[in-house]
Amino acid sequence: QPEMLTPGMDIDAPDEVWAVENIFMYAKSNLMVSLPKVGKTTLFIDLISKWHLGFDEYLGQKLIGKCPPVLIVGVDMNRSDWMPLLGRFGLAYWDEEKKKWFLKEDGPIKGLFTMNEPIHLDDEGLSIISEVVAREKGYLCLFDSYHKLIKPFGLSEADANFDGPLCDLQEVLAPHEATPIIIHHAGHGRRGEGAVAASRGSTALPAAVSQVINMKWLRREQDPKDKRVVLETEGRGEELSMIVLQENERWSVVGDISEVLEEQRLIDDENK
């Protein structure tokens, strides 16, 4: 039973606590938004791999504390997608003798659900998630993707109750200081807008979270070979905007957005 806060009680409520400074907030809900195939999932796996290896920053932003235990509820992809991806980043390995994949015993990923063993944000799924995050304080949880996780409810993205399952998830995670990162697809018609506006469907979903991280192509429409991505955040912390690039599936910062856009404007003017 929750304990009521009363006068004279010590109440711990820090203003802002980051898991990854200026990107992911600790013990608060983070919504990652982009069109499919921009690289949301790979960015998260790259981050976890580097954090586990002892890096103290990612994309120029500070990693706070040691790498937390990780739960992945990745019903958007099957085992055959997840395991090679985790293997490429050193978080899983292929046993040649047994001809099977294994999550690393000493790795950060303590649990993985895929399309082959799906759970959803219904009572049964929330009970399973609660059981996992109760094992240790401070789990980092990836939910990929929200649309698939709420499929049994038959909710349309325009529904005012679209955030209902997320609110239930937040209540399950909060007592254990677990940090959810929820992947959601952007609306095609809103991809040029800010992080919050880019979220597909009802505004209830971005309104229910503390931090929204948006990833969008910088100039893919003008140049199909341009693989640079704009990563921007909007939320209760300081807003961030940078240009990142995925090479060999590793991500790196390639410039400040205002400088890159000005440089590109000069190139476009010369071409004209």
Tab-separated table of C-alpha atoms in Angstrom:
chain	number	residue	atom	x	y	z
A	1	GLN	CA	0.000	0.000	0.000
A	2	PRO	CA	1.419	3.427	-0.921
A	3	GLU	CA	2.520	5.589	1.995
A	4	MET	CA	0.925	9.036	2.186
A	5	LEU	CA	3.304	12.018	2.347
A	6	THR	CA	2.721	14.043	5.515
A	7	PRO	CA	4.184	17.126	7.252
A	8	GLY	CA	7.480	16.422	8.995
A	9	MET	CA	8.344	13.521	6.659
A	10	ASP	CA	11.607	13.506	4.689
A	11	ILE	CA	10.567	13.682	1.019
A	12	ASP	CA	13.136	12.907	-1.646
A	13	ALA	CA	12.132	14.651	-4.904
A	14	PRO	CA	15.150	15.916	-6.896
A	15	ASP	CA	14.454	18.550	-9.571
A	16	GLU	CA	16.120	16.724	-12.441
A	17	VAL	CA	17.929	13.429	-12.481
A	18	TRP	CA	19.476	12.140	-15.698
A	19	ALA	CA	20.401	8.640	-16.806
A	20	VAL	CA	22.078	10.142	-19.884
A	21	GLU	CA	22.510	13.886	-19.401
A	22	ASN	CA	20.125	15.968	-21.557
A	23	ILE	CA	18.818	12.845	-23.372
A	24	PHE	CA	17.211	10.253	-21.048
A	25	MET	CA	15.755	11.193	-17.665
A	26	TYR	CA	16.246	8.769	-14.772
A	27	ALA	CA	13.126	7.140	-13.249
A	28	LYS	CA	10.911	9.185	-15.578
A	29	SER	CA	9.248	8.314	-18.875
A	30	ASN	CA	11.176	8.963	-22.102
A	31	LEU	CA	9.438	8.777	-25.487
A	32	MET	CA	11.624	8.109	-28.568
A	33	VAL	CA	9.942	9.201	-31.788
A	34	SER	CA	10.938	8.837	-35.451
A	35	LEU	CA	9.879	7.378	-38.766
A	36	PRO	CA	10.725	3.649	-39.100
A	37	LYS	CA	14.334	2.658	-39.912
A	38	VAL	CA	15.980	5.906	-38.784
A	39	GLY	CA	17.854	3.999	-36.063
A	40	LYS	CA	16.083	4.396	-32.693
A	41	THR	CA	16.652	0.824	-31.529
A	42	THR	CA	20.256	0.675	-32.732
A	43	LEU	CA	21.052	3.940	-30.954
A	44	PHE	CA	19.723	2.508	-27.679
A	45	ILE	CA	21.729	-0.738	-28.066
A	46	ASP	CA	24.894	1.221	-28.953
A	47	LEU	CA	24.369	3.364	-25.841
A	48	ILE	CA	23.949	0.331	-23.561
A	49	SER	CA	27.016	-1.374	-25.026
A	50	LYS	CA	29.262	1.660	-24.452
A	51	TRP	CA	27.843	2.299	-20.965
A	52	HIS	CA	28.487	-1.326	-19.993
A	53	LEU	CA	32.057	-1.089	-21.330
A	54	GLY	CA	32.719	1.824	-18.964
A	55	PHE	CA	32.452	4.854	-21.271
A	56	ASP	CA	31.603	7.977	-19.288
A	57	GLU	CA	29.770	9.792	-22.105
A	58	TYR	CA	27.649	9.074	-25.151
A	59	LEU	CA	27.171	11.471	-28.092
A	60	GLY	CA	29.020	14.030	-25.997
A	61	GLN	CA	26.542	13.720	-23.115
A	62	LYS	CA	27.507	12.416	-19.678
A	63	LEU	CA	26.468	8.896	-18.628
A	64	ILE	CA	25.390	9.085	-14.985
A	65	GLY	CA	26.677	6.301	-12.738
A	66	LYS	CA	27.348	2.728	-13.816
A	67	CYS	CA	25.320	0.949	-16.478
A	68	PRO	CA	21.969	-0.139	-15.001
A	69	PRO	CA	20.355	-3.559	-15.480
A	70	VAL	CA	18.350	-3.571	-18.710
A	71	LEU	CA	14.976	-5.072	-19.636
A	72	ILE	CA	13.991	-5.086	-23.331
A	73	VAL	CA	10.343	-5.615	-24.244
A	74	GLY	CA	10.973	-5.690	-27.987
A	75	VAL	CA	7.857	-7.149	-29.554
A	76	ASP	CA	8.451	-5.148	-32.757
A	77	MET	CA	11.182	-7.610	-33.834
A	78	ASN	CA	11.655	-11.370	-33.601
A	79	ARG	CA	14.551	-13.325	-32.071
A	80	SER	CA	16.292	-13.587	-35.447
A	81	ASP	CA	16.479	-9.768	-35.583
A	82	TRP	CA	17.307	-9.115	-31.933
A	83	MET	CA	20.036	-11.667	-31.261
A	84	PRO	CA	22.397	-10.772	-34.171
A	85	LEU	CA	21.896	-7.075	-33.330
A	86	LEU	CA	22.826	-7.660	-29.683
A	87	GLY	CA	25.694	-9.876	-30.834
A	88	ARG	CA	27.180	-7.150	-33.037
A	89	PHE	CA	27.360	-4.867	-30.003
A	90	GLY	CA	28.873	-7.489	-27.691
A	91	LEU	CA	25.715	-7.991	-25.611
A	92	ALA	CA	25.026	-11.556	-26.831
A	93	TYR	CA	27.102	-14.337	-28.400
A	94	TRP	CA	26.672	-17.279	-30.771
A	95	ASP	CA	27.720	-20.687	-29.413
A	96	GLU	CA	29.091	-22.571	-32.406
A	97	GLU	CA	28.911	-25.938	-30.638
A	98	LYS	CA	25.283	-25.611	-29.502
A	99	LYS	CA	24.248	-23.565	-32.558
A	100	LYS	CA	22.341	-21.212	-30.249
A	101	TRP	CA	22.427	-17.571	-29.211
A	102	PHE	CA	22.999	-16.562	-25.567
A	103	LEU	CA	22.669	-13.260	-23.742
A	104	LYS	CA	25.976	-12.551	-21.982
A	105	GLU	CA	25.901	-13.731	-18.358
A	106	ASP	CA	27.876	-10.703	-17.188
A	107	GLY	CA	26.106	-8.337	-19.613
A	108	PRO	CA	23.619	-5.587	-18.728
A	109	ILE	CA	20.570	-7.195	-20.424
A	110	LYS	CA	18.765	-9.180	-17.743
A	111	GLY	CA	15.615	-9.920	-19.721
A	112	LEU	CA	14.406	-9.865	-23.329
A	113	PHE	CA	10.914	-10.352	-24.756
A	114	THR	CA	10.579	-10.500	-28.544
A	115	MET	CA	7.850	-11.092	-31.127
A	116	ASN	CA	8.398	-14.819	-30.447
A	117	GLU	CA	7.548	-14.452	-26.739
A	118	PRO	CA	5.364	-11.340	-26.714
A	119	ILE	CA	3.934	-9.568	-23.715
A	120	HIS	CA	1.666	-6.521	-23.789
A	121	LEU	CA	0.741	-3.704	-21.424
A	122	ASP	CA	-2.255	-5.617	-20.091
A	123	ASP	CA	-2.588	-6.975	-16.532
A	124	GLU	CA	-0.550	-10.093	-17.287
A	125	GLY	CA	2.241	-8.178	-19.029
A	126	LEU	CA	2.429	-5.495	-16.342
A	127	SER	CA	2.657	-8.202	-13.675
A	128	ILE	CA	5.620	-9.810	-15.501
A	129	ILE	CA	7.365	-6.431	-15.939
A	130	SER	CA	6.799	-5.591	-12.256
A	131	GLU	CA	8.345	-8.909	-11.207
A	132	VAL	CA	11.493	-8.230	-13.276
A	133	VAL	CA	12.125	-4.613	-12.193
A	134	ALA	CA	11.491	-5.493	-8.530
A	135	ARG	CA	14.688	-7.596	-8.531
A	136	GLU	CA	16.942	-4.527	-8.491
A	137	LYS	CA	16.394	-0.778	-8.199
A	138	GLY	CA	16.988	1.396	-11.240
A	139	TYR	CA	16.247	-0.840	-14.233
A	140	LEU	CA	16.470	0.764	-17.681
A	141	CYS	CA	13.554	-0.570	-19.760
A	142	LEU	CA	13.171	-0.341	-23.532
A	143	PHE	CA	9.633	-0.776	-24.895
A	144	ASP	CA	9.672	-1.286	-28.675
A	145	SER	CA	7.130	-0.269	-29.859
A	146	TYR	CA	4.132	1.288	-28.074
A	147	HIS	CA	1.768	0.488	-30.959
A	148	LYS	CA	2.559	-3.247	-30.725
A	149	LEU	CA	2.447	-3.288	-26.918
A	150	ILE	CA	-1.110	-1.936	-26.756
A	151	LYS	CA	-2.492	-3.922	-29.691
A	152	PRO	CA	-4.826	-6.100	-27.545
A	153	PHE	CA	-6.682	-2.974	-26.361
A	154	GLY	CA	-7.784	-1.992	-29.881
A	155	LEU	CA	-7.048	1.669	-29.164
A	156	SER	CA	-6.790	4.014	-32.140
A	157	GLU	CA	-3.924	6.507	-32.129
A	158	ALA	CA	-6.430	9.370	-32.190
A	159	ASP	CA	-8.142	8.036	-29.052
A	160	ALA	CA	-7.989	10.321	-26.002
A	161	ASN	CA	-7.264	7.179	-23.918
A	162	PHE	CA	-4.254	6.258	-26.084
A	163	ASP	CA	-1.942	6.941	-23.136
A	164	GLY	CA	-3.918	4.740	-20.705
A	165	PRO	CA	-1.645	1.660	-20.888
A	166	LEU	CA	1.414	3.932	-20.542
A	167	CYS	CA	-0.011	5.446	-17.345
A	168	ASP	CA	-0.540	1.920	-15.959
A	169	LEU	CA	3.065	1.055	-16.885
A	170	GLN	CA	4.361	4.178	-15.127
A	171	GLU	CA	2.581	3.151	-11.914
A	172	VAL	CA	4.204	-0.299	-12.074
A	173	LEU	CA	7.731	1.073	-12.653
A	174	ALA	CA	7.758	4.099	-10.310
A	175	PRO	CA	8.200	2.251	-6.959
A	176	HIS	CA	11.364	0.599	-8.294
A	177	GLU	CA	12.884	3.770	-9.840
A	178	ALA	CA	12.868	2.063	-13.228
A	179	THR	CA	13.413	4.230	-16.307
A	180	PRO	CA	11.149	3.511	-19.297
A	181	ILE	CA	12.165	4.405	-22.852
A	182	ILE	CA	9.128	3.972	-25.095
A	183	ILE	CA	9.621	3.823	-28.860
A	184	HIS	CA	6.803	5.303	-30.933
A	185	HIS	CA	6.622	6.028	-34.645
A	186	ALA	CA	6.355	9.568	-36.005
A	187	GLY	CA	3.534	10.744	-38.232
A	188	HIS	CA	4.665	11.202	-41.855
A	189	GLY	CA	2.917	14.551	-42.108
A	190	ARG	CA	4.581	15.898	-38.962
A	191	ARG	CA	8.167	14.755	-39.441
A	192	GLY	CA	9.499	18.292	-39.929
A	193	GLU	CA	8.047	19.488	-36.645
A	194	GLY	CA	9.558	19.457	-33.166
A	195	ALA	CA	10.009	16.408	-30.956
A	196	VAL	CA	6.615	16.597	-29.261
A	197	ALA	CA	4.646	17.423	-32.418
A	198	ALA	CA	6.311	14.584	-34.364
A	199	SER	CA	4.646	11.883	-32.241
A	200	ARG	CA	1.989	10.066	-34.245
A	201	GLY	CA	-1.651	10.173	-33.173
A	202	SER	CA	-3.109	11.731	-30.027
A	203	THR	CA	-1.134	14.374	-28.109
A	204	ALA	CA	-2.001	12.388	-24.957
A	205	LEU	CA	1.122	10.225	-25.348
A	206	PRO	CA	3.812	12.959	-25.391
A	207	ALA	CA	1.845	14.784	-22.673
A	208	ALA	CA	2.174	11.732	-20.400
A	209	VAL	CA	5.993	11.606	-20.486
A	210	SER	CA	8.771	13.793	-19.075
A	211	GLN	CA	11.096	13.727	-22.073
A	212	VAL	CA	10.576	13.335	-25.839
A	213	ILE	CA	13.513	12.378	-28.068
A	214	ASN	CA	12.935	12.837	-31.791
A	215	MET	CA	15.131	11.427	-34.579
A	216	LYS	CA	14.618	12.576	-38.167
A	217	TRP	CA	16.625	12.558	-41.376
A	218	LEU	CA	18.504	15.817	-42.011
A	219	ARG	CA	18.247	15.865	-45.836
A	220	ARG	CA	17.253	12.365	-46.955
A	221	GLU	CA	14.487	13.663	-49.220
A	222	GLN	CA	16.893	15.930	-51.120
A	223	ASP	CA	19.791	13.450	-51.097
A	224	PRO	CA	19.057	9.711	-50.559
A	225	LYS	CA	22.743	9.113	-49.748
A	226	ASP	CA	22.738	11.575	-46.837
A	227	LYS	CA	22.515	9.421	-43.701
A	228	ARG	CA	22.828	12.245	-41.174
A	229	VAL	CA	20.121	12.357	-38.525
A	230	VAL	CA	18.852	15.231	-36.373
A	231	LEU	CA	18.483	14.178	-32.726
A	232	GLU	CA	16.464	16.683	-30.706
A	233	THR	CA	14.774	16.630	-27.323
A	234	GLU	CA	11.883	18.457	-25.713
A	235	GLY	CA	10.808	17.993	-22.128
A	236	ARG	CA	11.287	19.093	-18.572
A	237	GLY	CA	15.046	19.405	-18.902
A	238	GLU	CA	17.279	21.486	-21.153
A	239	GLU	CA	16.391	21.069	-24.835
A	240	LEU	CA	19.076	19.533	-27.006
A	241	SER	CA	19.634	19.415	-30.758
A	242	MET	CA	22.535	17.777	-32.606
A	243	ILE	CA	23.436	16.045	-35.878
A	244	VAL	CA	24.403	12.375	-35.507
A	245	LEU	CA	25.519	9.710	-37.973
A	246	GLN	CA	25.370	5.920	-37.869
A	247	GLU	CA	28.462	4.217	-39.311
A	248	ASN	CA	28.982	0.454	-38.939
A	249	GLU	CA	25.948	0.711	-36.660
A	250	ARG	CA	27.840	2.915	-34.174
A	251	TRP	CA	26.551	6.435	-33.670
A	252	SER	CA	28.633	9.603	-33.413
A	253	VAL	CA	28.056	13.364	-33.319
A	254	VAL	CA	28.980	15.049	-36.602
A	255	GLY	CA	28.043	18.638	-35.886
A	256	ASP	CA	25.991	21.353	-34.272
A	257	ILE	CA	22.655	21.698	-36.036
A	258	SER	CA	22.823	25.464	-36.646
A	259	GLU	CA	26.351	25.238	-38.096
A	260	VAL	CA	25.492	22.259	-40.318
A	261	LEU	CA	22.313	23.892	-41.637
A	262	GLU	CA	24.176	27.147	-42.404
A	263	GLU	CA	26.936	25.205	-44.162
A	264	GLN	CA	24.317	23.290	-46.171
A	265	ARG	CA	22.520	26.533	-47.077
A	266	LEU	CA	25.757	27.919	-48.549
A	267	ILE	CA	26.301	24.701	-50.540
A	268	ASP	CA	22.716	24.824	-51.847
A	269	ASP	CA	23.141	28.488	-52.834
A	270	GLU	CA	26.376	27.681	-54.706
A	271	ASN	CA	24.665	24.797	-56.512
A	272	LYS	CA	21.840	27.107	-57.592
